[in-house]
PDB file of C-alpha atoms in Angstrom:
ATOM      1  CA  MET D   1       0.000   0.000   0.000  1.00  0.00           C
ATOM      2  CA  THR D   2       1.316   3.440  -0.902  1.00  0.00           C
ATOM      3  CA  GLU D   3       2.164   5.654   2.044  1.00  0.00           C
ATOM      4  CA  CYS D   4       0.925   9.248   2.124  1.00  0.00           C
ATOM      5  CA  ALA D   5       3.553  11.938   1.733  1.00  0.00           C
ATOM      6  CA  ALA D   6       4.563  13.740   4.903  1.00  0.00           C
ATOM      7  CA  SER D   7       6.434  16.903   5.947  1.00  0.00           C
ATOM      8  CA  ASN D   8       6.166  19.724   8.457  1.00  0.00           C
ATOM      9  CA  ALA D   9       2.818  21.314   7.563  1.00  0.00           C
ATOM     10  CA  ILE D  10      -0.875  20.833   8.325  1.00  0.00           C
ATOM     11  CA  GLU D  11      -2.029  17.325   9.206  1.00  0.00           C
ATOM     12  CA  VAL D  12      -4.145  15.218   6.861  1.00  0.00           C
ATOM     13  CA  GLY D  13      -7.103  15.049   9.260  1.00  0.00           C
ATOM     14  CA  ASP D  14      -7.296  18.805   9.750  1.00  0.00           C
ATOM     15  CA  LEU D  15      -6.961  19.429   6.026  1.00  0.00           C
ATOM     16  CA  LEU D  16      -9.830  17.053   5.307  1.00  0.00           C
ATOM     17  CA  LYS D  17     -12.077  18.688   7.882  1.00  0.00           C
ATOM     18  CA  SER D  18     -11.422  22.111   6.386  1.00  0.00           C
ATOM     19  CA  ALA D  19     -12.084  20.874   2.863  1.00  0.00           C
ATOM     20  CA  ALA D  20     -15.302  19.105   3.902  1.00  0.00           C
ATOM     21  CA  ARG D  21     -16.589  22.402   5.306  1.00  0.00           C
ATOM     22  CA  ARG D  22     -15.863  24.125   1.977  1.00  0.00           C
ATOM     23  CA  LEU D  23     -17.738  21.368   0.157  1.00  0.00           C
ATOM     24  CA  ALA D  24     -20.644  21.159   2.616  1.00  0.00           C
ATOM     25  CA  HIS D  25     -23.151  22.170  -0.083  1.00  0.00           C
ATOM     26  CA  LEU D  26     -22.342  18.963  -1.991  1.00  0.00           C
ATOM     27  CA  PRO D  27     -23.942  15.630  -1.011  1.00  0.00           C
ATOM     28  CA  SER D  28     -20.611  13.790  -0.765  1.00  0.00           C
ATOM     29  CA  ALA D  29     -18.438  16.505   0.753  1.00  0.00           C
ATOM     30  CA  ARG D  30     -16.215  14.356   2.978  1.00  0.00           C
ATOM     31  CA  LEU D  31     -15.773  11.608   0.401  1.00  0.00           C
ATOM     32  CA  ASP D  32     -14.902  14.148  -2.291  1.00  0.00           C
ATOM     33  CA  ALA D  33     -12.296  15.705  -0.020  1.00  0.00           C
ATOM     34  CA  GLU D  34     -10.754  12.323   0.749  1.00  0.00           C
ATOM     35  CA  LEU D  35     -10.596  11.297  -2.905  1.00  0.00           C
ATOM     36  CA  LEU D  36      -9.011  14.584  -3.955  1.00  0.00           C
ATOM     37  CA  LEU D  37      -6.380  14.518  -1.215  1.00  0.00           C
ATOM     38  CA  ALA D  38      -5.551  10.879  -1.934  1.00  0.00           C
ATOM     39  CA  HIS D  39      -5.153  11.855  -5.599  1.00  0.00           C
ATOM     40  CA  VAL D  40      -2.762  14.688  -4.741  1.00  0.00           C
ATOM     41  CA  LEU D  41      -0.696  12.601  -2.328  1.00  0.00           C
ATOM     42  CA  GLY D  42      -0.607   9.513  -4.531  1.00  0.00           C
ATOM     43  CA  CYS D  43      -2.128   7.193  -1.956  1.00  0.00           C
ATOM     44  CA  ASP D  44      -5.394   5.340  -1.483  1.00  0.00           C
ATOM     45  CA  ARG D  45      -8.162   6.350   0.912  1.00  0.00           C
ATOM     46  CA  VAL D  46      -7.264   3.588   3.379  1.00  0.00           C
ATOM     47  CA  ALA D  47      -3.757   4.971   3.777  1.00  0.00           C
ATOM     48  CA  LEU D  48      -5.131   8.495   3.977  1.00  0.00           C
ATOM     49  CA  LEU D  49      -7.455   7.685   6.858  1.00  0.00           C
ATOM     50  CA  ARG D  50      -4.901   5.489   8.602  1.00  0.00           C
ATOM     51  CA  ASP D  51      -2.306   8.253   8.471  1.00  0.00           C
ATOM     52  CA  SER D  52      -4.584  11.140   9.428  1.00  0.00           C
ATOM     53  CA  ASP D  53      -1.918  12.602  11.708  1.00  0.00           C
ATOM     54  CA  HIS D  54       0.661  12.832   8.914  1.00  0.00           C
ATOM     55  CA  ALA D  55       1.573  16.306   7.738  1.00  0.00           C
ATOM     56  CA  VAL D  56       1.067  17.588   4.196  1.00  0.00           C
ATOM     57  CA  ASP D  57       3.767  19.687   2.554  1.00  0.00           C
ATOM     58  CA  GLY D  58       3.062  23.146   1.206  1.00  0.00           C
ATOM     59  CA  ALA D  59       3.066  22.259  -2.468  1.00  0.00           C
ATOM     60  CA  SER D  60       0.652  19.369  -1.973  1.00  0.00           C
ATOM     61  CA  ARG D  61      -1.582  21.488   0.187  1.00  0.00           C
ATOM     62  CA  ALA D  62      -1.716  24.199  -2.486  1.00  0.00           C
ATOM     63  CA  ALA D  63      -2.573  21.662  -5.180  1.00  0.00           C
ATOM     64  CA  PHE D  64      -5.291  20.179  -2.980  1.00  0.00           C
ATOM     65  CA  GLU D  65      -6.791  23.575  -2.176  1.00  0.00           C
ATOM     66  CA  THR D  66      -6.973  24.352  -5.896  1.00  0.00           C
ATOM     67  CA  LEU D  67      -8.848  21.117  -6.557  1.00  0.00           C
ATOM     68  CA  VAL D  68     -11.195  21.701  -3.633  1.00  0.00           C
ATOM     69  CA  GLY D  69     -11.960  25.170  -4.982  1.00  0.00           C
ATOM     70  CA  ALA D  70     -12.823  23.704  -8.359  1.00  0.00           C
ATOM     71  CA  ARG D  71     -14.974  21.004  -6.779  1.00  0.00           C
ATOM     72  CA  ALA D  72     -16.769  23.660  -4.742  1.00  0.00           C
ATOM     73  CA  GLN D  73     -17.833  25.122  -8.097  1.00  0.00           C
ATOM     74  CA  GLU D  74     -19.234  21.679  -8.989  1.00  0.00           C
ATOM     75  CA  ARG D  75     -16.578  20.714 -11.491  1.00  0.00           C
ATOM     76  CA  PRO D  76     -16.924  16.916 -11.822  1.00  0.00           C
ATOM     77  CA  LEU D  77     -14.766  14.949  -9.433  1.00  0.00           C
ATOM     78  CA  ALA D  78     -13.705  12.644 -12.264  1.00  0.00           C
ATOM     79  CA  GLN D  79     -12.322  15.581 -14.256  1.00  0.00           C
ATOM     80  CA  LEU D  80     -10.334  16.797 -11.267  1.00  0.00           C
ATOM     81  CA  ARG D  81      -8.866  13.354 -10.647  1.00  0.00           C
ATOM     82  CA  GLY D  82      -8.506  12.658 -14.364  1.00  0.00           C
ATOM     83  CA  SER D  83     -10.192   9.264 -14.211  1.00  0.00           C
ATOM     84  CA  GLN D  84     -13.478   7.443 -13.676  1.00  0.00           C
ATOM     85  CA  GLU D  85     -14.374   3.827 -12.935  1.00  0.00           C
ATOM     86  CA  PHE D  86     -16.707   2.101 -15.380  1.00  0.00           C
ATOM     87  CA  TRP D  87     -17.421  -1.642 -15.582  1.00  0.00           C
ATOM     88  CA  SER D  88     -14.249  -2.390 -13.564  1.00  0.00           C
ATOM     89  CA  LEU D  89     -12.136  -0.264 -15.917  1.00  0.00           C
ATOM     90  CA  THR D  90     -10.318   2.880 -14.823  1.00  0.00           C
ATOM     91  CA  LEU D  91     -10.781   5.309 -17.695  1.00  0.00           C
ATOM     92  CA  ARG D  92      -9.042   8.585 -18.372  1.00  0.00           C
ATOM     93  CA  VAL D  93     -11.486  11.500 -18.641  1.00  0.00           C
ATOM     94  CA  ASN D  94     -11.183  15.229 -19.217  1.00  0.00           C
ATOM     95  CA  GLU D  95     -13.333  18.170 -20.274  1.00  0.00           C
ATOM     96  CA  HIS D  96     -13.631  16.801 -23.826  1.00  0.00           C
ATOM     97  CA  VAL D  97     -15.660  13.718 -22.889  1.00  0.00           C
ATOM     98  CA  LEU D  98     -18.753  12.941 -20.898  1.00  0.00           C
ATOM     99  CA  VAL D  99     -17.972  11.440 -17.500  1.00  0.00           C
ATOM    100  CA  PRO D 100     -19.118   7.783 -17.718  1.00  0.00           C
ATOM    101  CA  ARG D 101     -22.130   7.222 -15.483  1.00  0.00           C
ATOM    102  CA  ARG D 102     -23.062   4.073 -13.627  1.00  0.00           C
ATOM    103  CA  GLU D 103     -26.464   4.121 -15.363  1.00  0.00           C
ATOM    104  CA  THR D 104     -24.720   3.545 -18.692  1.00  0.00           C
ATOM    105  CA  GLU D 105     -23.483   0.153 -17.493  1.00  0.00           C
ATOM    106  CA  LEU D 106     -27.034  -1.022 -18.203  1.00  0.00           C
ATOM    107  CA  LEU D 107     -26.226  -0.751 -21.925  1.00  0.00           C
ATOM    108  CA  VAL D 108     -23.230  -3.035 -21.473  1.00  0.00           C
ATOM    109  CA  ALA D 109     -25.176  -5.535 -19.381  1.00  0.00           C
ATOM    110  CA  THR D 110     -28.027  -5.605 -21.900  1.00  0.00           C
ATOM    111  CA  ALA D 111     -25.694  -6.267 -24.825  1.00  0.00           C
ATOM    112  CA  LEU D 112     -23.989  -9.084 -22.926  1.00  0.00           C
ATOM    113  CA  GLU D 113     -27.376 -10.626 -22.165  1.00  0.00           C
ATOM    114  CA  LYS D 114     -28.298 -10.694 -25.863  1.00  0.00           C
ATOM    115  CA  LEU D 115     -24.978 -11.847 -27.323  1.00  0.00           C
ATOM    116  CA  SER D 116     -22.865 -14.970 -27.196  1.00  0.00           C
ATOM    117  CA  ARG D 117     -19.463 -14.358 -25.631  1.00  0.00           C
ATOM    118  CA  THR D 118     -17.817 -16.646 -28.168  1.00  0.00           C
ATOM    119  CA  ALA D 119     -19.482 -15.609 -31.438  1.00  0.00           C
ATOM    120  CA  PRO D 120     -17.698 -13.304 -33.935  1.00  0.00           C
ATOM    121  CA  VAL D 121     -20.232 -10.451 -33.901  1.00  0.00           C
ATOM    122  CA  MET D 122     -20.052  -6.838 -35.124  1.00  0.00           C
ATOM    123  CA  LEU D 123     -21.014  -4.010 -32.777  1.00  0.00           C
ATOM    124  CA  ALA D 124     -21.197  -0.232 -33.141  1.00  0.00           C
ATOM    125  CA  ASP D 125     -20.855   2.225 -30.247  1.00  0.00           C
ATOM    126  CA  LEU D 126     -22.092   5.633 -31.423  1.00  0.00           C
ATOM    127  CA  GLY D 127     -20.742   8.747 -29.722  1.00  0.00           C
ATOM    128  CA  THR D 128     -18.129   6.746 -27.859  1.00  0.00           C
ATOM    129  CA  GLY D 129     -16.578   9.647 -25.918  1.00  0.00           C
ATOM    130  CA  SER D 130     -14.036   8.128 -23.527  1.00  0.00           C
ATOM    131  CA  GLY D 131     -14.636   4.719 -25.102  1.00  0.00           C
ATOM    132  CA  ALA D 132     -16.339   3.393 -21.972  1.00  0.00           C
ATOM    133  CA  ILE D 133     -19.021   1.242 -23.603  1.00  0.00           C
ATOM    134  CA  ALA D 134     -16.832  -0.033 -26.437  1.00  0.00           C
ATOM    135  CA  LEU D 135     -13.909  -0.936 -24.186  1.00  0.00           C
ATOM    136  CA  ALA D 136     -16.092  -2.663 -21.594  1.00  0.00           C
ATOM    137  CA  LEU D 137     -17.681  -4.787 -24.312  1.00  0.00           C
ATOM    138  CA  GLY D 138     -14.339  -5.362 -26.004  1.00  0.00           C
ATOM    139  CA  ARG D 139     -12.986  -6.878 -22.803  1.00  0.00           C
ATOM    140  CA  GLU D 140     -16.077  -9.023 -22.251  1.00  0.00           C
ATOM    141  CA  LEU D 141     -16.477 -10.144 -25.878  1.00  0.00           C
ATOM    142  CA  PRO D 142     -13.010 -11.041 -27.205  1.00  0.00           C
ATOM    143  CA  GLN D 143     -14.424 -12.499 -30.437  1.00  0.00           C
ATOM    144  CA  ALA D 144     -16.409  -9.369 -31.254  1.00  0.00           C
ATOM    145  CA  THR D 145     -15.350  -6.527 -33.521  1.00  0.00           C
ATOM    146  CA  ILE D 146     -16.434  -3.165 -32.148  1.00  0.00           C
ATOM    147  CA  ILE D 147     -16.541   0.048 -34.177  1.00  0.00           C
ATOM    148  CA  ALA D 148     -16.588   3.092 -31.898  1.00  0.00           C
ATOM    149  CA  LEU D 149     -17.457   6.440 -33.475  1.00  0.00           C
ATOM    150  CA  ASP D 150     -17.303  10.034 -32.309  1.00  0.00           C
ATOM    151  CA  ARG D 151     -17.446  13.372 -34.098  1.00  0.00           C
ATOM    152  CA  SER D 152     -14.867  14.939 -31.776  1.00  0.00           C
ATOM    153  CA  ASP D 153     -11.126  14.632 -32.417  1.00  0.00           C
ATOM    154  CA  ALA D 154     -10.471  15.507 -28.775  1.00  0.00           C
ATOM    155  CA  ALA D 155     -12.825  12.794 -27.531  1.00  0.00           C
ATOM    156  CA  LEU D 156     -11.257  10.203 -29.818  1.00  0.00           C
ATOM    157  CA  ALA D 157      -7.826  11.092 -28.431  1.00  0.00           C
ATOM    158  CA  VAL D 158      -9.079  10.221 -24.943  1.00  0.00           C
ATOM    159  CA  ALA D 159     -10.613   6.976 -26.210  1.00  0.00           C
ATOM    160  CA  ARG D 160      -7.322   6.035 -27.914  1.00  0.00           C
ATOM    161  CA  ASP D 161      -5.448   6.541 -24.659  1.00  0.00           C
ATOM    162  CA  ASN D 162      -7.946   4.352 -22.817  1.00  0.00           C
ATOM    163  CA  ARG D 163      -7.806   1.651 -25.484  1.00  0.00           C
ATOM    164  CA  ALA D 164      -4.011   1.588 -25.327  1.00  0.00           C
ATOM    165  CA  HIS D 165      -3.964   1.539 -21.536  1.00  0.00           C
ATOM    166  CA  HIS D 166      -6.339  -1.415 -21.330  1.00  0.00           C
ATOM    167  CA  LYS D 167      -4.909  -3.166 -24.410  1.00  0.00           C
ATOM    168  CA  VAL D 168      -8.295  -3.787 -26.037  1.00  0.00           C
ATOM    169  CA  ALA D 169      -7.328  -4.751 -29.585  1.00  0.00           C
ATOM    170  CA  ASN D 170     -10.818  -5.513 -30.920  1.00  0.00           C
ATOM    171  CA  VAL D 171     -12.086  -1.924 -30.620  1.00  0.00           C
ATOM    172  CA  PHE D 172     -11.595   0.318 -33.675  1.00  0.00           C
ATOM    173  CA  LEU D 173     -12.042   4.078 -33.330  1.00  0.00           C
ATOM    174  CA  LEU D 174     -13.410   6.151 -36.190  1.00  0.00           C
ATOM    175  CA  GLN D 175     -14.459   9.755 -36.589  1.00  0.00           C
ATOM    176  CA  GLY D 176     -18.044  10.118 -37.708  1.00  0.00           C
ATOM    177  CA  ALA D 177     -21.626  10.870 -36.788  1.00  0.00           C
ATOM    178  CA  TRP D 178     -24.060   8.010 -36.401  1.00  0.00           C
ATOM    179  CA  LEU D 179     -24.516   5.410 -39.140  1.00  0.00           C
ATOM    180  CA  GLY D 180     -24.715   7.121 -42.510  1.00  0.00           C
ATOM    181  CA  SER D 181     -21.384   5.815 -43.821  1.00  0.00           C
ATOM    182  CA  PHE D 182     -21.956   2.104 -43.155  1.00  0.00           C
ATOM    183  CA  ARG D 183     -23.255  -0.518 -45.558  1.00  0.00           C
ATOM    184  CA  GLU D 184     -26.560  -2.288 -45.133  1.00  0.00           C
ATOM    185  CA  GLY D 185     -26.459  -5.087 -42.584  1.00  0.00           C
ATOM    186  CA  SER D 186     -23.118  -4.056 -41.038  1.00  0.00           C
ATOM    187  CA  PHE D 187     -23.882  -4.694 -37.367  1.00  0.00           C
ATOM    188  CA  ASP D 188     -25.395  -7.281 -35.059  1.00  0.00           C
ATOM    189  CA  VAL D 189     -25.825  -4.693 -32.303  1.00  0.00           C
ATOM    190  CA  ILE D 190     -25.842  -0.903 -32.354  1.00  0.00           C
ATOM    191  CA  LEU D 191     -25.489   0.850 -29.003  1.00  0.00           C
ATOM    192  CA  ALA D 192     -25.524   4.528 -28.164  1.00  0.00           C
ATOM    193  CA  ASN D 193     -25.570   6.844 -25.196  1.00  0.00           C
ATOM    194  CA  PRO D 194     -26.262   9.908 -27.338  1.00  0.00           C
ATOM    195  CA  PRO D 195     -27.017  13.456 -26.199  1.00  0.00           C
ATOM    196  CA  TYR D 196     -30.597  13.545 -24.939  1.00  0.00           C
ATOM    197  CA  VAL D 197     -30.957  16.624 -22.708  1.00  0.00           C
ATOM    198  CA  GLU D 198     -33.217  19.455 -23.883  1.00  0.00           C
ATOM    199  CA  ILE D 199     -31.060  22.332 -25.115  1.00  0.00           C
ATOM    200  CA  GLY D 200     -32.943  24.757 -22.851  1.00  0.00           C
ATOM    201  CA  ASP D 201     -32.617  22.660 -19.696  1.00  0.00           C
ATOM    202  CA  PRO D 202     -31.295  24.988 -16.947  1.00  0.00           C
ATOM    203  CA  ARG D 203     -29.153  22.165 -15.544  1.00  0.00           C
ATOM    204  CA  LEU D 204     -26.794  22.669 -18.478  1.00  0.00           C
ATOM    205  CA  ARG D 205     -25.934  26.106 -17.073  1.00  0.00           C
ATOM    206  CA  GLU D 206     -26.556  25.770 -13.365  1.00  0.00           C
ATOM    207  CA  THR D 207     -24.999  22.430 -12.376  1.00  0.00           C
ATOM    208  CA  GLY D 208     -21.751  20.557 -12.880  1.00  0.00           C
ATOM    209  CA  LEU D 209     -22.990  19.608 -16.351  1.00  0.00           C
ATOM    210  CA  ARG D 210     -21.676  22.965 -17.559  1.00  0.00           C
ATOM    211  CA  TYR D 211     -18.148  21.554 -17.371  1.00  0.00           C
ATOM    212  CA  GLU D 212     -18.915  18.639 -19.704  1.00  0.00           C
ATOM    213  CA  PRO D 213     -19.089  18.930 -23.518  1.00  0.00           C
ATOM    214  CA  LEU D 214     -22.458  20.328 -24.601  1.00  0.00           C
ATOM    215  CA  MET D 215     -22.417  18.301 -27.822  1.00  0.00           C
ATOM    216  CA  ALA D 216     -22.386  15.112 -25.731  1.00  0.00           C
ATOM    217  CA  LEU D 217     -25.305  16.244 -23.571  1.00  0.00           C
ATOM    218  CA  ALA D 218     -27.912  18.271 -25.461  1.00  0.00           C
ATOM    219  CA  ALA D 219     -29.811  17.474 -28.662  1.00  0.00           C
ATOM    220  CA  GLY D 220     -32.592  19.804 -29.741  1.00  0.00           C
ATOM    221  CA  ILE D 221     -35.573  21.436 -28.117  1.00  0.00           C
ATOM    222  CA  ASP D 222     -36.991  18.162 -26.796  1.00  0.00           C
ATOM    223  CA  GLY D 223     -33.707  16.284 -26.416  1.00  0.00           C
ATOM    224  CA  LEU D 224     -34.721  13.740 -29.052  1.00  0.00           C
ATOM    225  CA  ASP D 225     -32.782  14.908 -32.116  1.00  0.00           C
ATOM    226  CA  ALA D 226     -29.917  12.412 -31.819  1.00  0.00           C
ATOM    227  CA  LEU D 227     -32.153   9.565 -30.666  1.00  0.00           C
ATOM    228  CA  SER D 228     -34.446  10.182 -33.648  1.00  0.00           C
ATOM    229  CA  ALA D 229     -31.574  10.227 -36.134  1.00  0.00           C
ATOM    230  CA  ILE D 230     -30.081   6.990 -34.814  1.00  0.00           C
ATOM    231  CA  ALA D 231     -33.441   5.215 -34.727  1.00  0.00           C
ATOM    232  CA  ALA D 232     -34.089   6.189 -38.356  1.00  0.00           C
ATOM    233  CA  GLN D 233     -30.659   5.017 -39.575  1.00  0.00           C
ATOM    234  CA  ALA D 234     -30.310   1.848 -37.503  1.00  0.00           C
ATOM    235  CA  PRO D 235     -32.612  -0.582 -39.382  1.00  0.00           C
ATOM    236  CA  ARG D 236     -30.565  -0.291 -42.568  1.00  0.00           C
ATOM    237  CA  ALA D 237     -27.277  -0.836 -40.723  1.00  0.00           C
ATOM    238  CA  LEU D 238     -28.499  -3.836 -38.699  1.00  0.00           C
ATOM    239  CA  VAL D 239     -28.516  -7.464 -39.795  1.00  0.00           C
ATOM    240  CA  GLU D 240     -31.806  -9.340 -39.606  1.00  0.00           C
ATOM    241  CA  GLY D 241     -32.397 -10.070 -35.952  1.00  0.00           C
ATOM    242  CA  GLY D 242     -29.947  -7.369 -34.893  1.00  0.00           C
ATOM    243  CA  TRP D 243     -30.524  -5.143 -31.876  1.00  0.00           C
ATOM    244  CA  LEU D 244     -30.597  -1.380 -31.377  1.00  0.00           C
ATOM    245  CA  MET D 245     -29.958  -0.296 -27.768  1.00  0.00           C
ATOM    246  CA  LEU D 246     -30.348   3.354 -26.764  1.00  0.00           C
ATOM    247  CA  GLU D 247     -29.774   5.100 -23.459  1.00  0.00           C
ATOM    248  CA  HIS D 248     -32.109   8.042 -22.832  1.00  0.00           C
ATOM    249  CA  GLY D 249     -33.528  10.288 -20.154  1.00  0.00           C
ATOM    250  CA  ALA D 250     -35.791   9.015 -17.396  1.00  0.00           C
ATOM    251  CA  THR D 251     -38.877  10.686 -18.918  1.00  0.00           C
ATOM    252  CA  GLN D 252     -38.164   9.724 -22.538  1.00  0.00           C
ATOM    253  CA  GLY D 253     -39.010   6.023 -22.544  1.00  0.00           C
ATOM    254  CA  ALA D 254     -42.381   6.374 -24.266  1.00  0.00           C
ATOM    255  CA  ALA D 255     -41.012   8.767 -26.887  1.00  0.00           C
ATOM    256  CA  VAL D 256     -38.080   6.487 -27.716  1.00  0.00           C
ATOM    257  CA  ARG D 257     -40.362   3.471 -28.000  1.00  0.00           C
ATOM    258  CA  GLU D 258     -42.384   5.438 -30.554  1.00  0.00           C
ATOM    259  CA  LEU D 259     -39.203   6.242 -32.496  1.00  0.00           C
ATOM    260  CA  LEU D 260     -38.218   2.572 -32.658  1.00  0.00           C
ATOM    261  CA  LEU D 261     -41.745   1.552 -33.625  1.00  0.00           C
ATOM    262  CA  ALA D 262     -41.789   4.136 -36.420  1.00  0.00           C
ATOM    263  CA  ALA D 263     -38.436   2.774 -37.644  1.00  0.00           C
ATOM    264  CA  GLY D 264     -40.002  -0.674 -38.027  1.00  0.00           C
ATOM    265  CA  LEU D 265     -38.256  -2.389 -35.150  1.00  0.00           C
ATOM    266  CA  THR D 266     -39.941  -5.054 -33.059  1.00  0.00           C
ATOM    267  CA  ALA D 267     -39.572  -6.577 -29.579  1.00  0.00           C
ATOM    268  CA  ILE D 268     -39.355  -3.013 -28.248  1.00  0.00           C
ATOM    269  CA  THR D 269     -38.744  -2.836 -24.497  1.00  0.00           C
ATOM    270  CA  THR D 270     -37.677  -0.152 -22.043  1.00  0.00           C
ATOM    271  CA  LEU D 271     -35.367  -1.230 -19.222  1.00  0.00           C
ATOM    272  CA  THR D 272     -34.974   0.555 -15.902  1.00  0.00           C
ATOM    273  CA  ASP D 273     -31.793   1.435 -14.059  1.00  0.00           C
ATOM    274  CA  LEU D 274     -30.938   0.798 -10.411  1.00  0.00           C
ATOM    275  CA  ALA D 275     -33.135   3.724  -9.397  1.00  0.00           C
ATOM    276  CA  GLU D 276     -36.027   2.076 -11.285  1.00  0.00           C
ATOM    277  CA  LEU D 277     -36.084   4.903 -13.836  1.00  0.00           C
ATOM    278  CA  ASP D 278     -36.519   4.350 -17.563  1.00  0.00           C
ATOM    279  CA  ARG D 279     -32.982   4.307 -18.961  1.00  0.00           C
ATOM    280  CA  VAL D 280     -32.460   2.021 -21.976  1.00  0.00           C
ATOM    281  CA  THR D 281     -34.858   1.143 -24.783  1.00  0.00           C
ATOM    282  CA  ILE D 282     -34.107  -1.725 -27.151  1.00  0.00           C
ATOM    283  CA  GLY D 283     -35.636  -2.966 -30.377  1.00  0.00           C
ATOM    284  CA  ARG D 284     -34.922  -5.693 -32.904  1.00  0.00           C
ATOM    285  CA  LYS D 285     -34.894  -5.761 -36.689  1.00  0.00           C
ATOM    286  CA  GLY D 286     -37.228  -8.197 -38.426  1.00  0.00           C
ATOM    287  CA  VAL D 287     -38.192 -10.342 -35.421  1.00  0.00           C
ATOM    288  CA  THR D 288     -41.517 -10.228 -33.623  1.00  0.00           C
ATOM    289  CA  ALA D 289     -41.819  -9.999 -29.848  1.00  0.00           C
ATOM    290  CA  ASP D 290     -42.431 -13.762 -29.820  1.00  0.00           C
ATOM    291  CA  GLY D 291     -39.506 -14.524 -32.136  1.00  0.00           C
TER     292      GLY D 291
END
């Protein structure tokens, strides 16, 4: 276990108490403080708490105070630490990509439920961002080929770093928007966590979401622009019996089901996340609900 750095300045415990007071308006103030200080000192939280009487040098204290100030302004903790856990992977994140959410793991779990882990299948991950979905599936499905697309050069750079770090050779990163460039019947499964927030939603300006890329969050007046485009393009790009799986907002389940129905998909179902909120809607090409 890594030991926390020590010198002749303020003790770890006192520094954490002070930081927790500054972050008191956040629901996880103490935890955030601990994670940020552990990040600065290069130790884990266990060592941090065990060594609460160790002193923190001036340079480390200054770096920590800067991070606490940024967190007090609701900058995402993952951005400040430079990483986020997703499906047992530690992924690099920055301001150019959406911070992977736990809710999005439902997309991964749903794909794994529908696919054989030994079959050579083709998958598409649209708007890959950090590469979270593609890399998680690439690790779980070694026989699969996964095409991960994003419009953003900066986002793809982050995804490339994550792919290299985790040595996932069956994920291929391409620049592009949705499915227009692919031939008919290219994929067995198409997954996407596209932007689905209404462009006028005040949360985009008033919460920590303002630090994440707007193009990865918002899509039109009703938040359905990207979901509509993908639903319209997916049937052509899917093989017979292939699946489309879309993450969406908690109030958008009915609207997304209508989009998939209009696109001619069948076996349409909305799945709920751990909070029992509508989160992922799936549909199948050319197979009835009983098929």
